[in-house]
PDB file of C-alpha atoms in Angstrom:
ATOM      1  CA  MET A   1     127.243 100.709  79.989  1.00 59.00           C
ATOM      2  CA  SER A   2     124.639  98.051  79.300  1.00 81.00           C
ATOM      3  CA  ARG A   3     120.879  97.953  79.033  1.00 86.00           C
ATOM      4  CA  PHE A   4     120.644  96.431  82.522  1.00 92.00           C
ATOM      5  CA  VAL A   5     122.743  99.145  84.192  1.00 94.00           C
ATOM      6  CA  PRO A   6     120.640 102.264  84.778  1.00 94.00           C
ATOM      7  CA  ALA A   7     122.033 105.696  83.997  1.00 94.00           C
ATOM      8  CA  GLY A   8     122.520 108.061  86.884  1.00 96.00           C
ATOM      9  CA  SER A   9     124.805 110.518  88.597  1.00 97.00           C
ATOM     10  CA  TYR A  10     126.104 107.687  90.821  1.00 98.00           C
ATOM     11  CA  GLN A  11     128.319 106.604  87.909  1.00 97.00           C
ATOM     12  CA  LYS A  12     130.592 109.641  88.515  1.00 97.00           C
ATOM     13  CA  THR A  13     131.592 108.418  91.991  1.00 97.00           C
ATOM     14  CA  ALA A  14     131.188 104.653  91.693  1.00 98.00           C
ATOM     15  CA  SER A  15     133.215 101.810  90.216  1.00 97.00           C
ATOM     16  CA  GLN A  16     132.783  98.070  89.665  1.00 97.00           C
ATOM     17  CA  ILE A  17     129.126  98.679  88.721  1.00 97.00           C
ATOM     18  CA  ASN A  18     127.106  95.489  88.212  1.00 97.00           C
ATOM     19  CA  THR A  19     123.508  94.330  87.998  1.00 97.00           C
ATOM     20  CA  ASN A  20     122.601  90.859  89.240  1.00 97.00           C
ATOM     21  CA  LEU A  21     119.360  88.955  88.857  1.00 97.00           C
ATOM     22  CA  TYR A  22     118.277  86.754  91.760  1.00 98.00           C
ATOM     23  CA  GLY A  23     115.433  84.299  92.148  1.00 97.00           C
ATOM     24  CA  LYS A  24     114.262  80.927  93.387  1.00 98.00           C
ATOM     25  CA  ALA A  25     114.712  78.420  90.542  1.00 98.00           C
ATOM     26  CA  GLN A  26     112.963  75.090  90.151  1.00 97.00           C
ATOM     27  CA  ARG A  27     115.192  72.085  89.428  1.00 97.00           C
ATOM     28  CA  ARG A  28     114.275  69.032  87.327  1.00 97.00           C
ATOM     29  CA  ASP A  29     113.544  67.027  90.488  1.00 98.00           C
ATOM     30  CA  GLN A  30     110.962  69.741  91.428  1.00 97.00           C
ATOM     31  CA  THR A  31     113.042  71.114  94.315  1.00 97.00           C
ATOM     32  CA  TRP A  32     113.771  74.841  94.505  1.00 97.00           C
ATOM     33  CA  VAL A  33     117.180  76.479  94.850  1.00 98.00           C
ATOM     34  CA  ALA A  34     118.425  80.050  95.173  1.00 97.00           C
ATOM     35  CA  SER A  35     119.931  81.155  91.877  1.00 97.00           C
ATOM     36  CA  GLY A  36     121.438  84.258  90.351  1.00 97.00           C
ATOM     37  CA  PHE A  37     123.198  85.616  87.289  1.00 97.00           C
ATOM     38  CA  ASN A  38     125.248  88.736  86.582  1.00 97.00           C
ATOM     39  CA  ILE A  39     123.205  90.468  83.844  1.00 95.00           C
ATOM     40  CA  THR A  40     125.479  93.518  83.523  1.00 95.00           C
ATOM     41  CA  ASN A  41     126.582  92.576  80.004  1.00 92.00           C
ATOM     42  CA  LEU A  42     123.730  90.233  79.064  1.00 92.00           C
ATOM     43  CA  SER A  43     122.697  90.710  75.438  1.00 87.00           C
ATOM     44  CA  GLY A  44     119.835  88.178  75.231  1.00 88.00           C
ATOM     45  CA  GLY A  45     117.629  86.465  77.768  1.00 92.00           C
ATOM     46  CA  LEU A  46     118.051  83.794  80.417  1.00 94.00           C
ATOM     47  CA  VAL A  47     117.169  80.101  80.666  1.00 95.00           C
ATOM     48  CA  ASN A  48     116.884  77.932  83.797  1.00 97.00           C
ATOM     49  CA  LEU A  49     119.101  74.866  83.377  1.00 97.00           C
ATOM     50  CA  ASP A  50     118.271  72.635  86.369  1.00 97.00           C
ATOM     51  CA  GLY A  51     118.349  75.556  88.808  1.00 97.00           C
ATOM     52  CA  SER A  52     121.235  77.412  87.179  1.00 97.00           C
ATOM     53  CA  LEU A  53     120.462  80.608  85.269  1.00 97.00           C
ATOM     54  CA  GLN A  54     122.329  80.756  81.946  1.00 95.00           C
ATOM     55  CA  PRO A  55     122.263  83.145  78.968  1.00 95.00           C
ATOM     56  CA  GLU A  56     120.113  82.328  75.940  1.00 91.00           C
ATOM     57  CA  ASN A  57     119.437  84.118  72.680  1.00 86.00           C
ATOM     58  CA  ASP A  58     116.293  86.218  72.931  1.00 78.00           C
ATOM     59  CA  ALA A  59     115.590  88.917  70.377  1.00 69.00           C
ATOM     60  CA  THR A  60     112.605  90.271  72.320  1.00 68.00           C
ATOM     61  CA  PRO A  61     113.572  93.575  73.922  1.00 62.00           C
ATOM     62  CA  SER A  62     113.402  93.537  77.688  1.00 68.00           C
ATOM     63  CA  SER A  63     111.503  96.256  79.479  1.00 73.00           C
ATOM     64  CA  GLY A  64     113.035  97.683  82.586  1.00 86.00           C
ATOM     65  CA  PHE A  65     115.831  95.822  84.334  1.00 92.00           C
ATOM     66  CA  ILE A  66     114.475  92.261  84.201  1.00 93.00           C
ATOM     67  CA  PRO A  67     115.634  90.257  81.151  1.00 92.00           C
ATOM     68  CA  ASN A  68     113.268  88.148  79.071  1.00 91.00           C
ATOM     69  CA  GLY A  69     113.674  84.425  78.663  1.00 92.00           C
ATOM     70  CA  SER A  70     112.199  81.033  79.314  1.00 92.00           C
ATOM     71  CA  TYR A  71     113.522  81.115  82.903  1.00 95.00           C
ATOM     72  CA  LYS A  72     110.429  83.134  83.852  1.00 93.00           C
ATOM     73  CA  LEU A  73     108.365  79.919  83.693  1.00 95.00           C
ATOM     74  CA  THR A  74     110.379  78.178  86.435  1.00 97.00           C
ATOM     75  CA  VAL A  75     111.888  80.969  88.552  1.00 97.00           C
ATOM     76  CA  GLU A  76     109.975  82.897  91.214  1.00 97.00           C
ATOM     77  CA  SER A  77     110.693  85.918  93.412  1.00 97.00           C
ATOM     78  CA  VAL A  78     112.830  87.481  90.680  1.00 96.00           C
ATOM     79  CA  SER A  79     114.697  90.643  91.631  1.00 96.00           C
ATOM     80  CA  SER A  80     117.309  92.809  89.956  1.00 96.00           C
ATOM     81  CA  VAL A  81     119.963  94.406  92.176  1.00 98.00           C
ATOM     82  CA  LEU A  82     122.404  97.146  91.220  1.00 98.00           C
ATOM     83  CA  SER A  83     125.710  97.042  93.103  1.00 98.00           C
ATOM     84  CA  ALA A  84     128.701  99.356  93.040  1.00 98.00           C
ATOM     85  CA  TYR A  85     131.747 100.396  94.981  1.00 98.00           C
ATOM     86  CA  CYS A  86     130.756 103.960  96.015  1.00 98.00           C
ATOM     87  CA  GLN A  87     132.893 106.822  97.247  1.00 98.00           C
ATOM     88  CA  LYS A  88     131.837 108.479 100.503  1.00 98.00           C
ATOM     89  CA  ARG A  89     132.160 112.194 101.365  1.00 97.00           C
ATOM     90  CA  ASP A  90     135.267 111.490 103.467  1.00 98.00           C
ATOM     91  CA  GLY A  91     136.982 109.930 100.419  1.00 97.00           C
ATOM     92  CA  SER A  92     136.676 106.327 101.574  1.00 98.00           C
ATOM     93  CA  TRP A  93     134.849 103.685  99.528  1.00 98.00           C
ATOM     94  CA  GLN A  94     132.191 101.107 100.383  1.00 98.00           C
ATOM     95  CA  TRP A  95     129.951  98.564  98.654  1.00 98.00           C
ATOM     96  CA  ALA A  96     126.368  99.633  98.076  1.00 98.00           C
ATOM     97  CA  THR A  97     123.337  97.921  96.561  1.00 98.00           C
ATOM     98  CA  LEU A  98     119.938  99.066  95.310  1.00 98.00           C
ATOM     99  CA  ASP A  99     116.954  96.928  94.296  1.00 97.00           C
ATOM    100  CA  ILE A 100     116.024  98.143  90.795  1.00 96.00           C
ATOM    101  CA  THR A 101     113.426  95.442  90.050  1.00 95.00           C
ATOM    102  CA  ARG A 102     110.631  98.000  89.645  1.00 93.00           C
ATOM    103  CA  TYR A 103     112.753 101.036  88.795  1.00 94.00           C
ATOM    104  CA  VAL A 104     111.732 102.777  85.579  1.00 90.00           C
ATOM    105  CA  ALA A 105     114.388 104.832  83.773  1.00 85.00           C
ATOM    106  CA  GLY A 106     113.579 108.504  84.230  1.00 84.00           C
ATOM    107  CA  GLN A 107     111.690 107.808  87.475  1.00 88.00           C
ATOM    108  CA  GLY A 108     114.396 109.718  89.334  1.00 92.00           C
ATOM    109  CA  ASP A 109     118.160 109.974  89.387  1.00 95.00           C
ATOM    110  CA  ILE A 110     120.084 107.111  90.934  1.00 97.00           C
ATOM    111  CA  ALA A 111     122.647 108.920  93.053  1.00 97.00           C
ATOM    112  CA  ASN A 112     125.535 108.054  95.348  1.00 98.00           C
ATOM    113  CA  ILE A 113     124.622 109.703  98.651  1.00 97.00           C
ATOM    114  CA  ASP A 114     127.647 109.374 100.939  1.00 98.00           C
ATOM    115  CA  GLY A 115     128.339 105.809  99.801  1.00 98.00           C
ATOM    116  CA  GLU A 116     124.703 104.682  99.495  1.00 98.00           C
ATOM    117  CA  LEU A 117     122.799 104.190  96.239  1.00 98.00           C
ATOM    118  CA  LYS A 118     119.476 106.072  96.379  1.00 97.00           C
ATOM    119  CA  ILE A 119     116.753 107.077  93.921  1.00 96.00           C
ATOM    120  CA  GLN A 120     116.170 110.833  94.161  1.00 94.00           C
TER     121      GLN A 120
END
């Protein structure tokens, strides 16, 4: 997987695993707009281009599940959300999400509990 997708037992019973970054980005005209970017396969950092988050080269290693980048100067309320299609005990599947903004690897296993992503 990628550096922005946490390890965990959930990966055995989940598919279409993604991590998305969300925030409120400032535009050039000083207005604010909801913005987001799929960071699942991001290799660098992010930049805010007039309210749109875009990839940028950034050699600085990120800590946790929030990428580095110049966007941090003009984006507030940043959160990182893990999403996956998770199998339930009855064999059916459903979408599940988990806010991993403050999750620290090794802080507990991320597990699929009957179709819900939980930190155990």
